[in-house]
mmCIF file with all atom_site columns, C-alpha atoms in Angstrom:
data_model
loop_
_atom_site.group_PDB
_atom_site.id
_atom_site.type_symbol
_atom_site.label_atom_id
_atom_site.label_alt_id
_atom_site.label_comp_id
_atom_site.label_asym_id
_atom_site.label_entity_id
_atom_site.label_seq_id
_atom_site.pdbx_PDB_ins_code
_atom_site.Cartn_x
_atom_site.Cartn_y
_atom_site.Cartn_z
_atom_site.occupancy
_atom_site.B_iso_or_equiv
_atom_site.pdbx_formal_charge
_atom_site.auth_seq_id
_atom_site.auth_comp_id
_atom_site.auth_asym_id
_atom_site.auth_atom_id
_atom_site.pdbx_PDB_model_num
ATOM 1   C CA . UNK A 1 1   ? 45.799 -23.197 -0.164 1.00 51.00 ? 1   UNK A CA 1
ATOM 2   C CA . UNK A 1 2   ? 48.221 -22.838 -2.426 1.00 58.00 ? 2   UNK A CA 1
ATOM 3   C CA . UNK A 1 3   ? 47.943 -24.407 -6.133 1.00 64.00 ? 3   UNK A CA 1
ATOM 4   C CA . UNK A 1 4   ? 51.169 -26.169 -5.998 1.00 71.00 ? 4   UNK A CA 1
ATOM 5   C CA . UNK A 1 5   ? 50.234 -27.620 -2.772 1.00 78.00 ? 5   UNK A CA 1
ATOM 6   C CA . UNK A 1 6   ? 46.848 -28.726 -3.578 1.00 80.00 ? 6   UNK A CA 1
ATOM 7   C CA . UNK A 1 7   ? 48.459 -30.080 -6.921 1.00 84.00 ? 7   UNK A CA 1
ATOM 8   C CA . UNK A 1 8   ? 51.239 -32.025 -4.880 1.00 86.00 ? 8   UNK A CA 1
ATOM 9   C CA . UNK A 1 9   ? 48.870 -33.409 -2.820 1.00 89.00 ? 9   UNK A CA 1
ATOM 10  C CA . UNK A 1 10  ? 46.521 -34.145 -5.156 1.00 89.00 ? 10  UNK A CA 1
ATOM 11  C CA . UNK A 1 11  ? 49.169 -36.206 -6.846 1.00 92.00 ? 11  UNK A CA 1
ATOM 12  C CA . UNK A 1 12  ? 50.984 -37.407 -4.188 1.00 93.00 ? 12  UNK A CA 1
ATOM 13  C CA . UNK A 1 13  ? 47.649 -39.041 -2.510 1.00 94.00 ? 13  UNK A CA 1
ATOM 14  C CA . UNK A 1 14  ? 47.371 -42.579 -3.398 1.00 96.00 ? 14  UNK A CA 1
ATOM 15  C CA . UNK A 1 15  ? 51.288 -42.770 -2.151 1.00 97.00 ? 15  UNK A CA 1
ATOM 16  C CA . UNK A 1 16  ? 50.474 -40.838 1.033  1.00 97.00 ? 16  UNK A CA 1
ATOM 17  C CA . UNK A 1 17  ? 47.544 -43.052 2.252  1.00 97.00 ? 17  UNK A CA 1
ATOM 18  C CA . UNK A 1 18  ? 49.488 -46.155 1.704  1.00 97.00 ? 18  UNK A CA 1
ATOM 19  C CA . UNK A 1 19  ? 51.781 -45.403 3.459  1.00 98.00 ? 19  UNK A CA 1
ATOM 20  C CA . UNK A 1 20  ? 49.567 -44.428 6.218  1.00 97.00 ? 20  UNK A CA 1
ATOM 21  C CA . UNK A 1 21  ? 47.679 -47.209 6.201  1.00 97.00 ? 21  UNK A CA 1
ATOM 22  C CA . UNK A 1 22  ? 50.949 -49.504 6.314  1.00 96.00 ? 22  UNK A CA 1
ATOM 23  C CA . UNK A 1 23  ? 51.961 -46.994 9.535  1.00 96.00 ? 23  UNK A CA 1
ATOM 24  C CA . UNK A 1 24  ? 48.990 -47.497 11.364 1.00 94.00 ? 24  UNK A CA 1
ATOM 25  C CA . UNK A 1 25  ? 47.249 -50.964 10.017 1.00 92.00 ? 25  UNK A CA 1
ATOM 26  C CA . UNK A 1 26  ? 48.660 -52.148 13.473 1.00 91.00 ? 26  UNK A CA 1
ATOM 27  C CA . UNK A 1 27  ? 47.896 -49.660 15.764 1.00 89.00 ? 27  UNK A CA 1
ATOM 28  C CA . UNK A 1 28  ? 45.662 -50.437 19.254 1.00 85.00 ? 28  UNK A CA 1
ATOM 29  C CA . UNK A 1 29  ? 43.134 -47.845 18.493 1.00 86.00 ? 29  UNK A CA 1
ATOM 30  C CA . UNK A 1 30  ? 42.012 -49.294 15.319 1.00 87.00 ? 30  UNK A CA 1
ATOM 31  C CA . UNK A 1 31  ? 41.703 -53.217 16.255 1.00 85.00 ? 31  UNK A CA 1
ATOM 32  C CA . UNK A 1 32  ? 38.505 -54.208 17.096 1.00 78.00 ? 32  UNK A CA 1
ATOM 33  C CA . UNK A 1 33  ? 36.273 -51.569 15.696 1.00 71.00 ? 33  UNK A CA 1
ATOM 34  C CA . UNK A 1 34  ? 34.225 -54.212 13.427 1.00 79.00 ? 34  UNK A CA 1
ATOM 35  C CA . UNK A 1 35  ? 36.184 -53.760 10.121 1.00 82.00 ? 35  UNK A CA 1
ATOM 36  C CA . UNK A 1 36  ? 39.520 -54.983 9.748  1.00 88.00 ? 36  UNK A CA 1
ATOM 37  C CA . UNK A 1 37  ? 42.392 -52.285 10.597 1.00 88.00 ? 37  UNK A CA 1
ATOM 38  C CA . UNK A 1 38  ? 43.645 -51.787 7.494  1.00 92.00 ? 38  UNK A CA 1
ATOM 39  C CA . UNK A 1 39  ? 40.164 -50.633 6.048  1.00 92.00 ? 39  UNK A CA 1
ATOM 40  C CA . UNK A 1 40  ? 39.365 -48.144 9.041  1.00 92.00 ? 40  UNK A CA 1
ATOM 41  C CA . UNK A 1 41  ? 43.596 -46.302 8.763  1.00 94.00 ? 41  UNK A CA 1
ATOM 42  C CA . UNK A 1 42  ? 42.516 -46.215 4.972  1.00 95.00 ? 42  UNK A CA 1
ATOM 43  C CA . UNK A 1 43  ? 39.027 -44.694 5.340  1.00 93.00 ? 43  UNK A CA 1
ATOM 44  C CA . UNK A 1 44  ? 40.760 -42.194 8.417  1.00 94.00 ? 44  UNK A CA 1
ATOM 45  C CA . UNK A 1 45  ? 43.868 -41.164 6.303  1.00 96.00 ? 45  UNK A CA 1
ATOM 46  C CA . UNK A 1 46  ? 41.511 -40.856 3.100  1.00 95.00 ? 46  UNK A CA 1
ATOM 47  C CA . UNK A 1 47  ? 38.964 -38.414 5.094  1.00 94.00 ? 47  UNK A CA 1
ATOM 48  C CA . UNK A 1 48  ? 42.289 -36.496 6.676  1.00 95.00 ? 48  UNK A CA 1
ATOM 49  C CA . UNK A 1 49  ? 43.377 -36.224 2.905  1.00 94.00 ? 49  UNK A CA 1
ATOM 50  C CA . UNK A 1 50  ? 40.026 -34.918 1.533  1.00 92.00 ? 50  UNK A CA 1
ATOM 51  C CA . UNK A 1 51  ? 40.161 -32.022 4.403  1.00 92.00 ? 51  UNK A CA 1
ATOM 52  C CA . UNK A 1 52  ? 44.080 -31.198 3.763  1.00 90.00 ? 52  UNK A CA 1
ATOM 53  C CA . UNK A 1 53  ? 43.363 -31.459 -0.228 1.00 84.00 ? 53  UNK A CA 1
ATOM 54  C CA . UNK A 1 54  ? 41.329 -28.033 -1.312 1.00 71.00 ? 54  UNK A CA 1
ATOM 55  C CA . UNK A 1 55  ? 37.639 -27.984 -1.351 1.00 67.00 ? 55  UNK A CA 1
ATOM 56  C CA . UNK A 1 56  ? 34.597 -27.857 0.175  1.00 64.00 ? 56  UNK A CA 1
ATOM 57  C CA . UNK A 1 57  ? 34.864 -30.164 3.020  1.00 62.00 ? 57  UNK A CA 1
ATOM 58  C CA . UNK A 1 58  ? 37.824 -27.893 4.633  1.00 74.00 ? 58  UNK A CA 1
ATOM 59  C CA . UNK A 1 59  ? 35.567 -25.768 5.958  1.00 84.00 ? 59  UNK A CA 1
ATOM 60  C CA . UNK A 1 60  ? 36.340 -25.030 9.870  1.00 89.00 ? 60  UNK A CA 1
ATOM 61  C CA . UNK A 1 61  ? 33.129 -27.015 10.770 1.00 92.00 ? 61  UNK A CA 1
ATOM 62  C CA . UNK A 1 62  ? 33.967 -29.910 8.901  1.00 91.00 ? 62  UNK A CA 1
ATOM 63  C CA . UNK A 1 63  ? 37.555 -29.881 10.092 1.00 92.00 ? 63  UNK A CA 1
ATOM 64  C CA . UNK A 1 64  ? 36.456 -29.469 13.707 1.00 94.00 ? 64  UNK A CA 1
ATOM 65  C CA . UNK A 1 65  ? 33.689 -32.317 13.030 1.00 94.00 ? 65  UNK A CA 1
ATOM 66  C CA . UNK A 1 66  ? 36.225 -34.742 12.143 1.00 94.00 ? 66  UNK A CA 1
ATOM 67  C CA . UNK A 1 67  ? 39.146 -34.046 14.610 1.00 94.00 ? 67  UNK A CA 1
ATOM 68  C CA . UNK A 1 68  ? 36.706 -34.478 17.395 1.00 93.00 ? 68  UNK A CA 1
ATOM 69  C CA . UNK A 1 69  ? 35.378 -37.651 15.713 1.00 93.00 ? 69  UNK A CA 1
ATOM 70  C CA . UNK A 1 70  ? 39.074 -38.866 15.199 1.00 93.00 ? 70  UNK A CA 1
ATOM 71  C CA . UNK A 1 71  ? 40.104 -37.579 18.842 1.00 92.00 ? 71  UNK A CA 1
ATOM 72  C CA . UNK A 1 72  ? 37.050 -39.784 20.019 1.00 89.00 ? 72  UNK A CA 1
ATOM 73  C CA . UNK A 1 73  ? 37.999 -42.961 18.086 1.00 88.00 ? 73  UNK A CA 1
ATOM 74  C CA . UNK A 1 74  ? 41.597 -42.874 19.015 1.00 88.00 ? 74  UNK A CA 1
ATOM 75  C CA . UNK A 1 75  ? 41.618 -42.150 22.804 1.00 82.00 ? 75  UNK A CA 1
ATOM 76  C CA . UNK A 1 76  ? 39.294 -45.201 23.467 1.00 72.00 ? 76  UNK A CA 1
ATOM 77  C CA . UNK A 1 77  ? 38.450 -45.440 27.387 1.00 54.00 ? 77  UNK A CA 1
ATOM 78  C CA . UNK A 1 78  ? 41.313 -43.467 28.803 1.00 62.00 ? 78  UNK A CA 1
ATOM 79  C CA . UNK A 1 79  ? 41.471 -39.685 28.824 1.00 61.00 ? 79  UNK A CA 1
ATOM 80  C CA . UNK A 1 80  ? 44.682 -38.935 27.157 1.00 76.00 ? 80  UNK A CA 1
ATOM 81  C CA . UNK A 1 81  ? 45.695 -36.731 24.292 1.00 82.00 ? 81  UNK A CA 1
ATOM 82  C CA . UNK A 1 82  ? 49.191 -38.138 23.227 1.00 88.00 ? 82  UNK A CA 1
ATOM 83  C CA . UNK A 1 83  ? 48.278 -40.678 21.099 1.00 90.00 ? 83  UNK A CA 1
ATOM 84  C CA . UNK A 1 84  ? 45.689 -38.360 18.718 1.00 92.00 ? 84  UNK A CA 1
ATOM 85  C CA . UNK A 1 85  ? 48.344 -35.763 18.993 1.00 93.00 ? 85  UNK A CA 1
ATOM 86  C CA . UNK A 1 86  ? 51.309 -38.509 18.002 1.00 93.00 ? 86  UNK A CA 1
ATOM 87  C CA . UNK A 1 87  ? 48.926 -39.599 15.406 1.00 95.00 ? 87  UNK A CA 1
ATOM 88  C CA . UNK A 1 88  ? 48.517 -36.375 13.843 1.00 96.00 ? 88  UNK A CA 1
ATOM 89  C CA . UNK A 1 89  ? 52.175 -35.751 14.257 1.00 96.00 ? 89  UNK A CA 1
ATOM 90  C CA . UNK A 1 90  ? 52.776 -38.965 12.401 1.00 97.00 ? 90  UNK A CA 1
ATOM 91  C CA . UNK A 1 91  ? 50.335 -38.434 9.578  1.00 97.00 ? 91  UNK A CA 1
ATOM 92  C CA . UNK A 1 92  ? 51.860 -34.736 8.831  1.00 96.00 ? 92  UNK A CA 1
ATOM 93  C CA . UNK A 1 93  ? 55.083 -35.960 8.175  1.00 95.00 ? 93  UNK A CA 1
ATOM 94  C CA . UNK A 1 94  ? 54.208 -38.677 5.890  1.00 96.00 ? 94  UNK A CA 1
ATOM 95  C CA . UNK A 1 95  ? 52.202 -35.679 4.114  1.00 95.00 ? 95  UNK A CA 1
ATOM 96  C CA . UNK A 1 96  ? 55.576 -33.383 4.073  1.00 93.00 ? 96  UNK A CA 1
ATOM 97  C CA . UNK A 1 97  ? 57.563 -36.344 3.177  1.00 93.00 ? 97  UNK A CA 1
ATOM 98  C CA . UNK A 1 98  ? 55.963 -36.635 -0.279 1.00 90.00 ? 98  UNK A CA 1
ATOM 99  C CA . UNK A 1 99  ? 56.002 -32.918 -0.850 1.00 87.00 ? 99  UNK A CA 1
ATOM 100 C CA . UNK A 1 100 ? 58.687 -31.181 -2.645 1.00 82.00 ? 100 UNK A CA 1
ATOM 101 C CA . UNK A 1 101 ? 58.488 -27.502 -0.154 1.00 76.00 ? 101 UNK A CA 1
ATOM 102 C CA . UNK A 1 102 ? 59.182 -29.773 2.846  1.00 71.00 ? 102 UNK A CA 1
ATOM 103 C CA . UNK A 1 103 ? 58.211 -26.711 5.344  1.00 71.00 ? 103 UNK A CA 1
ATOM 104 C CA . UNK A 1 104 ? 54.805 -25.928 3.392  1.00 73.00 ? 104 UNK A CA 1
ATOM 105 C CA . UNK A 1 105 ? 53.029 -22.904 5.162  1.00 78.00 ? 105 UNK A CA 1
ATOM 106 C CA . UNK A 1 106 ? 49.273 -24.321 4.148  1.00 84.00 ? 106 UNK A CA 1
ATOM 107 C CA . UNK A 1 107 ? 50.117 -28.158 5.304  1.00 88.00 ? 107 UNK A CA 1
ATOM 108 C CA . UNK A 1 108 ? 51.842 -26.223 9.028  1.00 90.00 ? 108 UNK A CA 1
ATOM 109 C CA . UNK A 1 109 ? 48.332 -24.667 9.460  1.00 90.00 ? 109 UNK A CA 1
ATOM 110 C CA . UNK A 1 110 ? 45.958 -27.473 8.725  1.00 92.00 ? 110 UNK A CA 1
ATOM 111 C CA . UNK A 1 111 ? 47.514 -29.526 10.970 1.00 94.00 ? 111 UNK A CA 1
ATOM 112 C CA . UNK A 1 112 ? 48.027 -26.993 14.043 1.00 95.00 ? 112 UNK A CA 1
ATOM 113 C CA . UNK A 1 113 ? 44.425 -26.072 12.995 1.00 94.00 ? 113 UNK A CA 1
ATOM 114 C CA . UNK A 1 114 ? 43.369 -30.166 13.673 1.00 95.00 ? 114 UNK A CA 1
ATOM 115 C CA . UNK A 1 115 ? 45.758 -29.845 17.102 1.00 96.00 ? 115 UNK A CA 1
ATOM 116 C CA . UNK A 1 116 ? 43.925 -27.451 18.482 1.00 96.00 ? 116 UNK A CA 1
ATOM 117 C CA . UNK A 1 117 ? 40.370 -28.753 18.027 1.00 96.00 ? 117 UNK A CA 1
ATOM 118 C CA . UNK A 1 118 ? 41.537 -31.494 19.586 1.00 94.00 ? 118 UNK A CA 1
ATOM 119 C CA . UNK A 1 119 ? 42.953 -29.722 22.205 1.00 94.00 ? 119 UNK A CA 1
ATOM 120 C CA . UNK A 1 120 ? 40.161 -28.018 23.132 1.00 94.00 ? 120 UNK A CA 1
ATOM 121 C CA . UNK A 1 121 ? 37.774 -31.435 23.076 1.00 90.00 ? 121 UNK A CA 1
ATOM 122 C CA . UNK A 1 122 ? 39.899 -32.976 24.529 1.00 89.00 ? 122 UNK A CA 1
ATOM 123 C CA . UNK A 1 123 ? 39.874 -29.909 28.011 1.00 89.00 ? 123 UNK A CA 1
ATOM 124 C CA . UNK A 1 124 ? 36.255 -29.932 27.503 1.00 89.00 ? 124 UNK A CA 1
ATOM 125 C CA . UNK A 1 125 ? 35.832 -33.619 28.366 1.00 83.00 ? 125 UNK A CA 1
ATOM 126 C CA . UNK A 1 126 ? 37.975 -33.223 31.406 1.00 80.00 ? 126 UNK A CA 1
ATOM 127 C CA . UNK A 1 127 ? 35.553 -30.791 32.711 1.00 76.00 ? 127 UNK A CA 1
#
């Protein structure tokens, strides 16, 4: 990654999980998990920022780990894609919004990267 990106996130962060947290404190797929809502979009868009930020948790593993794990959590009963896939949409441009290079290369890949795996899990379940 980049330095200025991993710099611009790293300062950016606190800004870009609230206002992920406000985004998706009321969403379906994170009501009723034992916690309140608020706490699990925190501790989800906190874990997405620790893969996106440099380091050693954005290792491909780790990345595919938690996309499946998020892909799980957010598709509930029903075997549908579009509302991980609008989630990670949704996160990624609350990420470019607090960026100054609004069409960053390294933030494009992560999140195709986290697409895909989900992708993927999500035509191996259908099997």
């Amino acid at each position: 990654m980049m330095e200025s990106t991993s710099k611009d996130l790293s300062k950016n962060r606190g800004r870009i999980i609230r206002e992920a947290v406000n985004t998706f404190k009321t969403a379906s797929y994170f009501q009723g998990r034992g916690q309140p809502a608020e706490g699990l979009a925190g501790t989800v868009s906190e874990g997405l920022m620790d893969l996106l930020e440099e380091g050693e948790s954005r290792d491909y593993q780790t990345v595919k780990l938690y996309m499946e794990w998020l892909y799980n959590l957010i598709r509930k009963e029903g075997k549908k894609i579009d509302t991980t896939m609008d989630f990670l949409d949704t996160f990624e441009q609350i990420v470019t919004r607090h960026l100054p290079n609004k069409e960053d290369a390294d933030v494009d890949v992560f999140f195709e990267m986290a697409r895909e795996i989900v992708q993927r899990r999500h035509n191996e379940l259908l099997r």
